[in-house]
Structure formats: structure tokens, C-alpha cells
Tab-separated table of C-alpha atoms and ligand atoms in Angstrom:
chain	number	residue	atom	x	y	z
G	273	MET	CA	20.012	5.452	-11.570
G	274	ALA	CA	19.622	9.422	-10.325
G	275	LEU	CA	22.524	11.244	-11.969
G	276	SER	CA	24.105	13.971	-10.441
G	277	GLY	CA	23.457	18.358	-10.584
G	278	LEU	CA	27.447	17.713	-12.757
G	279	ASP	CA	27.101	14.691	-14.469
G	280	ILE	CA	24.120	15.830	-16.066
G	281	TYR	CA	25.927	18.509	-16.295
G	282	LYS	CA	28.750	16.453	-18.903
G	283	LEU	CA	25.924	16.148	-20.858
G	284	LEU	CA	25.133	19.496	-22.079
G	285	PRO	CA	26.683	21.671	-24.506
G	286	LYS	CA	28.332	23.715	-22.279
G	287	THR	CA	27.908	27.517	-24.028
G	288	ASN	CA	26.139	29.331	-21.037
G	289	CYS	CA	24.172	30.315	-24.052
G	290	ARG	CA	21.898	31.476	-21.841
G	291	GLU	CA	18.073	30.540	-23.869
G	292	CYS	CA	16.864	27.855	-21.147
G	293	GLY	CA	16.764	30.894	-19.013
G	294	PHE	CA	19.445	30.233	-16.542
G	295	ALA	CA	23.318	31.753	-16.293
G	296	THR	CA	25.124	28.819	-16.994
G	297	CYS	CA	24.579	25.132	-18.559
G	298	LEU	CA	25.875	24.787	-15.213
G	299	ALA	CA	22.845	27.017	-13.240
G	300	PHE	CA	20.363	24.536	-15.284
G	301	ALA	CA	22.049	21.564	-15.111
G	302	MET	CA	21.535	21.512	-10.637
G	303	ALA	CA	17.894	22.409	-11.224
G	304	LEU	CA	17.294	19.223	-13.910
G	305	ALA	CA	19.537	17.491	-10.570
G	306	LYS	CA	16.783	18.494	-8.116
G	307	LYS	CA	13.830	18.283	-11.313
G	308	ALA	CA	12.469	21.918	-10.760
G	309	VAL	CA	13.022	21.974	-14.808
G	310	SER	CA	12.224	20.147	-17.894
G	311	ILE	CA	15.161	18.754	-20.137
G	312	ASP	CA	13.192	19.797	-23.121
G	313	LYS	CA	14.523	23.647	-22.054
G	314	CYS	CA	17.359	23.545	-22.850
G	315	PRO	CA	17.329	23.270	-27.129
G	316	TYR	CA	20.565	23.118	-27.811
G	317	ILE	CA	21.483	18.986	-26.480
G	318	LEU	CA	21.664	16.816	-28.316
G	319	PRO	CA	19.641	13.828	-29.109
G	320	GLU	CA	22.002	11.012	-27.413
G	321	SER	CA	22.661	13.085	-24.713
G	322	LYS	CA	18.647	13.714	-23.900
G	323	GLU	CA	18.373	10.149	-23.695
G	324	LYS	CA	20.502	9.193	-21.609
G	325	LEU	CA	19.142	11.864	-18.963
G	326	GLU	CA	15.911	10.994	-19.895
G	327	ALA	CA	16.091	7.698	-19.468
G	328	SER	CA	17.432	8.222	-16.132
G	329	SER	CA	15.158	9.866	-14.995
G	330	LEU	CA	12.302	6.933	-14.455
G	331	PRO	CA	11.618	5.177	-11.681
G	332	PRO	CA	13.762	2.577	-11.752
G	333	ILE	CA	10.754	0.100	-10.669
G	334	LYS	CA	7.916	1.012	-13.439
G	335	LEU	CA	4.427	1.940	-11.660
G	336	VAL	CA	2.144	-0.679	-13.285
G	337	SER	CA	-1.574	-0.510	-12.922
G	338	ILE	CA	-4.646	-2.792	-13.003
G	339	GLY	CA	-8.165	-3.037	-13.737
G	340	ASP	CA	-10.144	0.422	-14.528
G	341	GLY	CA	-11.329	0.051	-11.133
G	342	ASP	CA	-11.597	3.033	-8.919
G	343	PRO	CA	-8.540	3.233	-7.492
G	344	GLN	CA	-7.407	1.119	-10.312
G	345	LEU	CA	-4.641	-1.191	-9.080
G	346	GLN	CA	-0.485	0.232	-8.955
G	347	ILE	CA	2.057	-1.486	-8.531
G	348	GLY	CA	5.983	-0.953	-8.333
G	349	ASN	CA	7.499	2.991	-7.924
G	350	GLU	CA	9.556	1.771	-5.261
G	351	THR	CA	12.231	3.607	-4.868
G	352	VAL	CA	13.742	2.190	-1.121
G	353	MET	CA	14.737	-1.080	0.102
G	354	PHE	CA	13.671	-0.556	3.576
G	355	ARG	CA	10.790	0.946	4.872
G	356	HIS	CA	12.429	3.568	7.002
G	357	GLU	CA	14.882	5.035	4.340
G	358	GLU	CA	11.657	6.789	3.045
G	359	LYS	CA	8.491	4.824	2.520
G	360	PHE	CA	7.474	2.185	0.978
G	361	HIS	CA	5.128	3.465	-2.089
G	362	HIS	CA	2.009	1.241	-3.748
G	363	PRO	CA	0.678	-1.964	-1.473
G	364	CYS	CA	1.264	-4.916	-3.096
G	365	GLY	CA	-2.047	-5.915	-4.176
G	366	LEU	CA	-3.757	-8.482	-2.286
G	367	GLY	CA	-5.408	-11.596	-4.672
G	368	PHE	CA	-7.036	-14.539	-5.080
G	369	ILE	CA	-6.883	-17.898	-7.377
G	370	ILE	CA	-10.812	-18.967	-8.624
G	371	ASP	CA	-10.207	-22.299	-10.857
G	372	ASP	CA	-12.505	-22.861	-13.998
G	373	ASN	CA	-12.556	-26.083	-12.602
G	374	LEU	CA	-15.063	-25.737	-10.229
G	375	THR	CA	-19.060	-25.292	-10.790
G	376	ASP	CA	-20.418	-22.315	-11.959
G	377	THR	CA	-22.154	-22.164	-8.307
G	378	GLN	CA	-19.111	-22.582	-6.760
G	379	ILE	CA	-17.215	-19.654	-8.380
G	380	ALA	CA	-21.080	-16.940	-8.051
G	381	GLN	CA	-20.165	-18.181	-4.057
G	382	LYS	CA	-15.924	-17.296	-4.333
G	383	ILE	CA	-16.493	-14.160	-6.319
G	384	ASP	CA	-19.740	-13.338	-3.266
G	385	LYS	CA	-16.889	-13.913	-0.899
G	386	ILE	CA	-14.482	-12.462	-2.295
G	387	ASN	CA	-16.197	-9.654	-2.826
G	388	GLY	CA	-17.711	-9.237	0.290
G	389	LEU	CA	-13.652	-8.736	2.264
G	390	LYS	CA	-14.386	-5.683	3.367
G	391	PHE	CA	-12.758	-3.834	7.104
G	392	GLU	CA	-12.460	-0.810	8.105
G	393	ARG	CA	-9.000	-0.905	10.066
G	394	VAL	CA	-7.818	2.851	12.621
G	395	GLY	CA	-10.197	4.677	10.168
G	396	GLN	CA	-8.639	2.997	7.127
G	397	GLN	CA	-10.884	0.976	4.395
G	398	LEU	CA	-8.528	-1.902	4.090
G	399	ASN	CA	-9.686	-3.644	0.108
G	400	VAL	CA	-9.080	-6.706	-1.190
G	401	ASN	CA	-7.544	-5.607	-4.371
G	402	ILE	CA	-7.732	-9.262	-7.390
G	403	ILE	CA	-9.137	-11.992	-8.632
G	404	ALA	CA	-7.300	-14.162	-10.315
G	405	ILE	CA	-8.469	-16.796	-12.858
G	406	LYS	CA	-6.743	-20.019	-13.224
G	407	GLN	CA	-7.465	-22.319	-15.883
G	408	ASN	CA	-6.885	-26.953	-16.047
G	409	GLY	CA	-8.918	-27.496	-18.842
G	410	ALA	CA	-10.528	-26.263	-22.189
G	411	ALA	CA	-10.100	-22.982	-23.859
G	412	ALA	CA	-13.576	-22.672	-24.258
G	413	ARG	CA	-14.318	-23.580	-20.454
G	414	PHE	CA	-11.441	-20.976	-19.284
G	415	ILE	CA	-13.613	-18.137	-20.876
G	416	GLU	CA	-16.724	-18.922	-19.942
G	417	ALA	CA	-15.195	-18.489	-16.481
G	418	VAL	CA	-13.834	-15.408	-16.635
G	419	LYS	CA	-16.681	-13.951	-18.997
G	420	MET	CA	-18.653	-14.955	-15.286
G	421	VAL	CA	-16.135	-13.408	-12.625
G	422	SER	CA	-15.601	-10.483	-14.642
G	423	ALA	CA	-19.478	-9.838	-14.893
G	424	LYS	CA	-19.693	-9.805	-11.099
G	425	THR	CA	-17.282	-7.747	-9.488
G	426	GLN	CA	-15.159	-5.135	-9.974
G	427	LEU	CA	-12.017	-5.439	-9.125
G	428	ALA	CA	-9.193	-6.755	-10.827
G	429	LEU	CA	-8.633	-9.128	-12.316
G	430	VAL	CA	-6.305	-11.336	-13.605
G	431	LEU	CA	-6.163	-14.737	-16.755
G	432	MET	CA	-3.974	-17.747	-15.723
G	433	GLY	CA	-4.917	-18.683	-19.228
G	434	ARG	CA	-2.611	-21.544	-20.394
G	435	ASP	CA	-2.399	-21.049	-24.180
G	436	GLU	CA	-2.838	-17.961	-27.158
G	437	GLY	CA	-6.262	-18.836	-27.851
G	438	ALA	CA	-7.973	-18.774	-24.135
G	439	LEU	CA	-6.439	-15.916	-22.583
G	440	ARG	CA	-7.668	-14.315	-26.442
G	441	GLY	CA	-10.794	-15.413	-26.759
G	442	ALA	CA	-10.464	-13.987	-22.359
G	443	LEU	CA	-9.464	-10.548	-23.531
G	444	GLU	CA	-11.395	-10.433	-25.884
G	445	LEU	CA	-14.407	-9.879	-23.310
G	446	THR	CA	-12.382	-8.184	-20.702
G	447	ALA	CA	-9.790	-5.719	-23.523
G	448	PRO	CA	-11.599	-2.483	-21.742
G	449	LYS	CA	-10.848	-3.558	-18.111
G	450	LYS	CA	-6.837	-3.373	-17.791
G	451	PRO	CA	-7.283	-7.184	-16.936
G	452	LEU	CA	-3.025	-8.731	-15.510
G	453	VAL	CA	-1.750	-11.718	-18.525
G	454	TYR	CA	-0.237	-14.699	-17.320
G	455	CYS	CA	1.902	-15.165	-18.568
G	456	ALA	CA	4.674	-15.120	-21.309
G	457	SER	CA	7.454	-17.385	-21.152
G	458	LYS	CA	10.106	-18.051	-23.115
G	459	GLU	CA	7.837	-20.722	-24.526
G	460	ASN	CA	5.898	-18.439	-25.580
G	461	LEU	CA	7.206	-14.868	-25.479
G	462	ALA	CA	6.858	-13.980	-28.560
G	463	SER	CA	2.607	-14.641	-29.023
G	464	ILE	CA	2.053	-13.787	-25.767
G	465	ALA	CA	3.883	-10.065	-25.803
G	466	LYS	CA	1.940	-9.514	-29.148
G	467	LEU	CA	-1.519	-10.030	-27.351
G	468	SER	CA	-0.745	-7.897	-24.208
G	469	VAL	CA	0.381	-4.787	-26.945
G	470	GLU	CA	-2.445	-6.093	-29.227
G	471	PHE	CA	-4.405	-5.250	-26.020
G	472	LYS	CA	-2.732	-2.967	-24.696
G	473	VAL	CA	-2.930	-4.595	-21.567
G	474	PRO	CA	0.270	-5.674	-19.078
G	475	LEU	CA	1.811	-8.328	-19.371
G	476	VAL	CA	3.565	-10.967	-16.595
G	477	ILE	CA	6.408	-11.843	-17.566
G	478	TYR	CA	7.694	-15.837	-16.014
G	479	ALA	CA	11.247	-17.450	-16.000
G	480	ALA	CA	12.460	-19.522	-12.786
G	481	SER	CA	16.352	-17.356	-13.392
G	482	LEU	CA	16.526	-13.524	-12.815
G	483	ASP	CA	19.147	-13.986	-16.802
G	484	THR	CA	16.510	-15.467	-18.853
G	485	LEU	CA	13.917	-13.082	-16.827
G	486	SER	CA	16.070	-10.391	-17.447
G	487	GLU	CA	16.766	-11.719	-20.996
G	488	LEU	CA	12.992	-11.832	-21.712
G	489	THR	CA	11.914	-8.531	-20.697
G	490	GLN	CA	14.299	-7.237	-22.782
G	491	GLU	CA	12.901	-9.207	-26.199
G	492	ALA	CA	9.395	-8.635	-24.775
G	493	ASN	CA	9.825	-4.707	-24.730
G	494	LYS	CA	11.485	-4.399	-28.112
G	495	ALA	CA	7.900	-6.190	-29.295
G	496	GLY	CA	6.437	-3.492	-27.230
G	497	ALA	CA	5.832	-4.625	-24.508
G	498	GLY	CA	6.287	-2.088	-22.028
G	499	ASP	CA	4.052	-2.612	-18.481
G	500	LEU	CA	5.575	-6.305	-16.972
G	501	VAL	CA	5.470	-7.855	-13.780
G	502	LEU	CA	8.180	-9.872	-12.977
G	503	ASP	CA	7.743	-13.804	-11.076
G	504	THR	CA	10.070	-17.031	-10.886
G	505	GLY	CA	7.336	-19.327	-10.170
G	506	VAL	CA	6.669	-21.119	-7.134
G	507	LYS	CA	9.806	-22.273	-5.211
G	508	PRO	CA	10.788	-22.662	-1.019
G	509	LEU	CA	9.581	-20.005	0.635
G	510	ALA	CA	14.178	-19.212	1.255
G	511	GLN	CA	14.394	-18.989	-2.341
G	512	LYS	CA	11.809	-17.004	-3.360
G	513	ILE	CA	12.458	-14.702	-0.819
G	514	TRP	CA	16.150	-14.616	-2.548
G	515	ASP	CA	14.729	-13.985	-5.260
G	516	LEU	CA	11.595	-10.919	-4.777
G	517	THR	CA	15.098	-9.333	-3.013
G	518	GLN	CA	17.495	-9.622	-5.303
G	519	ILE	CA	14.654	-8.467	-8.174
G	520	ARG	CA	14.324	-5.171	-6.149
G	521	ARG	CA	17.822	-4.884	-5.571
G	522	GLN	CA	18.739	-4.914	-8.832
G	523	ALA	CA	16.544	-2.836	-9.429
G	524	LEU	CA	17.511	0.085	-7.516
G	525	LYS	CA	20.777	-0.372	-6.952
G	526	LYS	CA	22.842	-1.513	-9.900
G	527	SER	CA	19.933	-0.028	-12.378
G	528	GLN	CA	19.727	-3.499	-13.869
G	529	ARG	CA	16.093	-1.810	-16.029
G	530	SER	CA	15.740	-5.461	-17.539
G	531	LEU	CA	14.339	-6.583	-13.372
G	532	GLY	CA	12.760	-2.284	-13.083
G	533	TYR	CA	8.908	-4.408	-12.318
G	534	PRO	CA	7.131	-5.225	-9.428
G	535	CYS	CA	6.675	-8.600	-8.581
G	536	LEU	CA	3.790	-11.119	-8.477
G	537	VAL	CA	4.270	-14.369	-6.416
G	538	VAL	CA	1.506	-17.368	-5.470
G	539	VAL	CA	1.783	-18.916	-2.875
G	540	ASP	CA	0.595	-22.508	-3.875
G	541	ARG	CA	-0.196	-24.342	0.013
G	542	GLU	CA	-2.837	-26.379	1.515
G	543	ASP	CA	-3.145	-25.549	4.572
G	544	PRO	CA	-4.526	-21.495	4.822
G	545	TYR	CA	-2.429	-21.107	7.861
G	546	ALA	CA	1.273	-22.051	6.468
G	547	GLU	CA	-0.842	-19.899	3.023
G	548	ALA	CA	-1.260	-17.783	5.545
G	549	MET	CA	2.177	-16.957	6.833
G	550	GLU	CA	4.139	-17.335	3.183
G	551	ALA	CA	1.807	-14.860	2.086
G	552	ALA	CA	2.525	-11.869	4.798
G	553	THR	CA	5.577	-13.000	4.016
G	554	TYR	CA	6.341	-11.673	0.752
G	555	ILE	CA	4.003	-8.912	1.962
G	556	SER	CA	6.657	-7.322	3.552
G	557	LYS	CA	9.174	-8.240	0.444
G	558	TYR	CA	8.342	-7.864	-1.661
G	559	ALA	CA	5.820	-8.537	-3.069
G	560	GLY	CA	3.871	-6.151	-5.917
G	561	ILE	CA	0.905	-8.765	-5.749
G	562	VAL	CA	0.212	-11.664	-3.445
G	563	LEU	CA	-2.680	-14.486	-5.002
G	564	ILE	CA	-3.667	-17.220	-2.780
G	565	LYS	CA	-6.777	-19.204	-2.558
G	566	GLY	CA	-7.933	-18.558	0.543
G	567	THR	CA	-11.404	-16.956	0.748
G	568	GLU	CA	-11.808	-16.223	4.589
G	569	SER	CA	-11.641	-13.136	6.226
G	570	TRP	CA	-9.983	-13.826	9.032
G	571	GLU	CA	-7.291	-13.993	7.065
G	572	ALA	CA	-7.487	-11.252	4.849
G	573	LEU	CA	-8.430	-9.140	7.471
G	574	ALA	CA	-4.542	-9.972	8.305
G	575	LEU	CA	-3.111	-10.175	5.285
G	576	LEU	CA	-4.287	-6.075	4.448
G	577	ALA	CA	-4.074	-5.386	8.333
G	578	LEU	CA	0.290	-6.213	7.593
G	579	ARG	CA	0.031	-4.912	4.675
G	580	GLN	CA	-0.955	-1.043	6.113
G	581	ASN	CA	1.122	-1.384	8.688
G	582	ILE	CA	4.354	-1.574	6.571
G	583	TYR	CA	2.780	0.224	3.685
G	584	THR	CA	2.345	3.956	6.359
G	585	ASP	CA	4.812	6.082	6.212
G	586	PRO	CA	7.476	5.987	9.005
G	587	GLN	CA	7.678	9.646	9.672
G	588	ARG	CA	4.385	10.177	9.643
G	589	PRO	CA	2.186	8.045	11.757
G	590	LEU	CA	-1.116	7.197	11.352
G	591	GLN	CA	-3.968	10.106	12.654
G	592	ILE	CA	-7.117	11.571	13.977
G	593	GLU	CA	-8.105	15.008	13.832
G	594	PRO	CA	-7.735	16.125	16.866
G	595	LYS	CA	-11.440	16.963	18.759
G	596	ILE	CA	-13.793	16.384	20.819
G	597	TYR	CA	-15.617	12.404	19.309
G	598	ALA	CA	-19.454	11.788	20.697
G	599	ILE	CA	-19.546	8.422	20.470
G	600	GLY	CA	-23.812	6.981	20.922
G	601	ARG	CA	-25.790	8.833	22.647
G	602	ALA	CA	-23.963	11.529	24.250
G	603	ASN	CA	-25.943	14.441	25.954
G	604	ASP	CA	-24.203	16.533	28.640
G	605	LYS	CA	-24.334	14.196	31.275
G	606	SER	CA	-21.895	11.523	29.652
G	607	PRO	CA	-18.522	10.588	30.668
G	608	VAL	CA	-15.547	12.384	28.953
G	609	LEU	CA	-12.004	10.378	28.039
G	610	ILE	CA	-8.892	11.937	26.805
G	611	THR	CA	-6.450	10.440	24.454
G	612	THR	CA	-4.130	11.039	21.746
G	613	ASN	CA	-4.329	10.944	18.225
G	614	PHE	CA	-2.453	8.382	17.715
G	615	SER	CA	-5.013	6.509	15.099
G	616	LEU	CA	-4.643	3.123	17.165
G	617	SER	CA	-4.744	4.540	20.577
G	618	TYR	CA	-8.295	6.720	19.101
G	619	TYR	CA	-9.875	3.623	17.696
G	620	THR	CA	-8.364	1.106	20.263
G	621	VAL	CA	-10.682	3.554	23.202
G	622	LEU	CA	-13.385	3.875	20.441
G	623	GLY	CA	-13.935	-0.472	20.013
G	624	GLU	CA	-14.561	-0.452	24.807
G	625	VAL	CA	-16.497	2.697	24.753
G	626	GLU	CA	-18.941	0.688	22.148
G	627	ALA	CA	-18.563	-1.968	23.068
G	628	SER	CA	-19.703	-1.069	26.969
G	629	LYS	CA	-22.291	1.076	25.569
G	630	VAL	CA	-22.582	3.601	27.551
G	631	PRO	CA	-22.874	7.266	25.420
G	632	SER	CA	-18.812	8.937	26.058
G	633	TYR	CA	-17.020	11.369	24.756
G	634	ILE	CA	-13.589	11.134	23.615
G	635	ILE	CA	-11.341	14.020	23.424
G	636	SER	CA	-7.605	13.066	21.126
G	637	VAL	CA	-5.893	15.403	22.332
G	638	ASP	CA	-2.853	16.654	19.194
G	639	THR	CA	-0.128	14.886	20.126
G	640	GLU	CA	1.001	14.342	16.882
G	641	GLY	CA	0.238	11.168	15.755
G	642	MET	CA	1.860	9.353	18.829
G	643	SER	CA	0.233	6.802	21.343
G	644	VAL	CA	-0.080	8.460	25.360
G	645	LEU	CA	3.880	6.764	26.792
G	646	THR	CA	5.468	7.949	24.214
G	647	ALA	CA	3.406	11.442	23.340
G	648	TRP	CA	3.893	11.394	27.593
G	649	ALA	CA	7.152	11.176	27.449
G	650	ALA	CA	7.669	13.008	24.469
G	651	GLU	CA	6.596	16.259	26.620
G	652	LYS	CA	3.106	16.046	24.078
G	653	PHE	CA	0.282	15.191	25.890
G	654	THR	CA	0.200	17.365	28.933
G	655	PRO	CA	-1.182	19.151	31.694
G	656	ASP	CA	-1.158	22.685	29.709
G	657	LYS	CA	-2.021	20.829	25.797
G	658	ILE	CA	-4.594	19.563	27.250
G	659	THR	CA	-6.117	21.402	28.886
G	660	ASP	CA	-5.708	23.438	25.405
G	661	SER	CA	-7.808	21.036	24.228
G	662	ILE	CA	-10.348	21.189	26.484
G	663	ASN	CA	-10.244	25.109	26.487
G	664	LYS	CA	-9.922	25.302	21.993
G	665	PHE	CA	-13.062	22.139	21.022
G	666	GLY	CA	-15.165	23.841	24.562
G	667	LEU	CA	-15.855	20.982	26.027
G	668	LYS	CA	-17.684	23.686	29.047
G	669	ASP	CA	-20.426	23.640	26.325
G	670	THR	CA	-20.751	20.275	25.751
G	671	VAL	CA	-20.850	18.487	29.549
G	672	SER	CA	-22.449	20.148	32.688
G	673	HIS	CA	-20.484	18.686	34.388
G	674	LYS	CA	-17.057	19.155	35.559
G	675	LYS	CA	-14.794	15.894	35.529
G	676	LEU	CA	-12.393	14.168	32.642
G	677	ILE	CA	-11.052	10.241	32.677
G	678	ILE	CA	-7.374	10.546	32.023
G	679	PRO	CA	-5.851	6.746	30.760
G	680	GLY	CA	-3.992	5.917	33.605
G	681	TYR	CA	-0.603	4.615	32.522
G	682	VAL	CA	-1.027	9.134	33.027
G	683	ALA	CA	-1.494	9.277	36.278
G	684	VAL	CA	1.534	10.335	38.051
G	685	MET	CA	0.201	14.083	36.212
G	686	SER	CA	-3.321	13.799	37.395
G	687	GLY	CA	-2.755	16.745	40.564
G	688	GLU	CA	-0.810	19.040	37.873
G	689	LEU	CA	-3.651	18.576	35.778
G	690	GLU	CA	-6.219	19.423	37.768
G	691	ASP	CA	-4.520	22.569	39.402
G	692	LYS	CA	-4.432	23.880	35.665
G	693	SER	CA	-7.539	23.211	34.103
G	694	GLY	CA	-10.236	23.329	37.153
G	695	TRP	CA	-11.585	19.837	36.004
G	696	GLN	CA	-11.906	17.448	38.350
G	697	ILE	CA	-9.671	14.696	36.499
G	698	ILE	CA	-10.804	10.695	37.522
G	699	VAL	CA	-7.408	7.937	37.104
G	700	GLY	CA	-9.168	5.189	33.983
G	701	PRO	CA	-7.631	2.290	33.511
G	702	LYS	CA	-4.052	1.446	31.884
G	703	GLU	CA	-5.425	-0.684	29.339
G	704	ALA	CA	-8.345	0.087	26.863
G	705	ALA	CA	-9.195	-3.420	27.622
G	706	GLY	CA	-10.631	-2.016	31.602
G	707	ILE	CA	-12.708	0.874	29.388
G	708	PRO	CA	-16.212	-1.012	29.442
G	709	SER	CA	-16.201	-2.362	33.109
G	710	PHE	CA	-14.584	1.507	34.478
G	711	LEU	CA	-17.672	2.792	32.409
G	712	LYS	CA	-20.718	0.435	33.517
G	713	ASN	CA	-19.002	1.483	37.191
G	714	LEU	CA	-18.819	4.945	36.826
Z	935	SF4	FE1	23.581	25.465	-21.630
Z	935	SF4	FE2	21.110	24.647	-22.742
Z	935	SF4	FE3	20.886	26.372	-21.403
Z	935	SF4	FE4	22.491	27.219	-23.346
Z	935	SF4	S1	20.299	26.883	-22.534
Z	935	SF4	S2	22.560	27.611	-21.001
Z	935	SF4	S3	23.607	25.613	-23.623
Z	935	SF4	S4	21.567	24.236	-20.578
């Protein structure tokens, strides 16, 4: 837990020698608490005090990096229980388990399908992150499957080997890609932690109970393995949520360093709908990685859209640049639709304009990322604001007519907007879904 300025002051020499550049030790302590200065500026601090101060400045949940891709998957370093308190920082990695007992052709087909799971939503690229290769039989086949997957994907890898020999063989092929090793348990902790240290790769620690998990992470630390991910195994949904919540709570609220690591969850369901619902629950609370079997795009898109929503900053709505957007081969006679710069509003309108196949312009007015009705209620989407925007963007030089289409929900402003802007106002449909027929009949 972060120390207050007074807590830090108690650990300082209190001689006010000024060598740190501050007039007093208390002033230095206050600056340290604000992270405005480094602890090394005080040459007289005792080693044990320094250790305490350094420990207090570590993140409560360790940041763990997996893979060598761009971007690399980074999980952990979360600071709050609830998204509205601040934000969640490192989006949960979504991955897929490939069993090594599939044929080579089946594995290749699966990898191609997973590599193709890329989507764009409200202007952001949504990608899956990981492929986990699971050993079902002989070590040789596992290593062969790992080699095949590694050659065909840029995604991060999880090596789900059954024993040290299989994992060593797989690591000899893939260590530079920084795969996640799965897993060290009570039975094999020493040997698997040694592999993690030798190959400098992150490691999953498995135990069904949190107490055992806590003991094992401390043992792994003593063995030199520090980049850890926690797994409490496949359990009924309610129990698993309890585990994930307790791990997060212990790390954040009780400063329990031995549980201060991100968690991995394996969803073991045959029914794809049940799998999607369970995975969605873990993405919401509090998995760092969720591994599923289903590779259908509907399932991946639903989970990635959920993840996108959870990991956006609740204080800062997704916004697009306020300006005039030409859609299709828009020319000076094309209709002009007005909306806000809230990403979801803009992209919903864009999708319908594209569906109409009527080349058009969309003007996104700067409403600080608020949607149409919210912005109107907050007086951010007003006749004055819209008039300023069309003047600033030079709309009169873009089209040869003087007609604007406003959302049906703000029809009430049409008269005032017409007076203020001097443009003829046409009230469009309330719902974006009505735009295609509206534009075709305009
Ligand atoms: Fe206090 Fe250390 Fe600064 Fe001297 S250098 S004033 S002892 S904090």
C-alpha cells in the first residue's frame, strides 16, 4: 500500500541536512509521497528503510508481459476494484486452446481462423491475444505442435505442458518469444520455476486454494521466478468469481504481495454459448487472461467488444476528431448529417450512411464525447455550437446547397438553429436505423 508523507517521514533520518535539495526531511517526504522525486536523492537513508519505501512504491498487482509481438500482451498492474473508481489499465488477454492431439491440418486450420479474428469497432482495432497449446499425450507431439503454432502466428503463446521434459523442449524452440509457461503446482514447483528462471519466461502458478497459492508464489520468488500469473483451476462459476475477487481484494486492500499477480482462467465448456457467457463474466471480474476453445468470430467479437467497453476510461468517453467526414464519393450536392463526436454515435451514423449507399457528409460536433441527447441536455449540442462548427469546418465551401440534417431527437432546436446558422434544417430520423430509407427518399 502506498505510504503517506508522514509515514515516509518516519523512515527518514530527520537531520534536515538539505543534501537532497529540500529544506527539511518532511518536505522531501511529501515530495516522495507525490512521486515527484526519487528516494536515491537522500544519501543517508538506512537500507531497511529504503527497502520498505521501495516495497511501498511497487504496484500492488505486478505487471506481467507475455510474448514478443507488437503490441506485447501486458496484464496486471491494476489499482482499483471497481472501474468507476479510476479505470482498469491492462485489458484482459483473450486466447484459445489448441489440443496437440488434433491432426496437423486441423491445427493449421485453427491457427488460420484465430489469426483472422480481427475486428474494428468504433474506430478501434480489436484483436485476440494468445494461443495456448495443450499437451494430451507424448512430449514429442506436444513439442511438434508448439513448433507448428509458433511458426504460424505472431500471437503470444501459452505452453500447457504436462511435465518438465515437454516444457523444456517447447521452451528451447520458443523462449525468445517469451511464452507463458503453464504451470507450476505444489508437486513440481521447484523444477518448473527453475525452467522459468533459466529461460526468462513468465510462469503460471496453480493451486486450488488461495492459501496454497500464496505459499507457492513465495517459494517461486525465492527460486528467482518473479513474473507470475495465478490460476485456481476450473471451478463452478460462483466459486471462481469468489477466487478472482478475493485475489484482487487481498492484493489491493490488504497489500498481500504473494497474491499480487494477474490471474489466468481456463473456461472448460462444450456449449459455445455457455462458454461465451462464462468468459464474459471473467473478463468483467477480474481475469488477466481468459482461455477458451471456441474460435467462432461471433464469440470472439462479443467478448472483445465487452473487453473494450470495460477497459475504456469511464471519465473519458471514446471520441473522434470533430470535423467534416466525406462518406463515399461525396460531392458538393451531397446531403450533410450532423451528429456528435461520441465514437459510438458517429460510427452508428456512419454504418447506416454507408448502408444507404448515398454519398454524404457527416459533421461531428465537439460535444466532449457525449451522445446526442446527453450533449443536448448538457448544452454541449446547441444551435450556437453547431453553427460555430459548420463555420469553423468551412461547410459553405464544401457543398453548394444550404441544408443540414439533424438527429430527430433534437428536432426541438430546428427553428433556432435555422435562425442562427442561416441554413435550412431538415429533421432526420430519431434512430440511426432509419437513415438509409431517409437518405434514399430525400
Ligand atoms: Fe533529510 Fe535525507 Fe534530505 Fe538530509 S538528504 S534533508 S536527511 S531527506
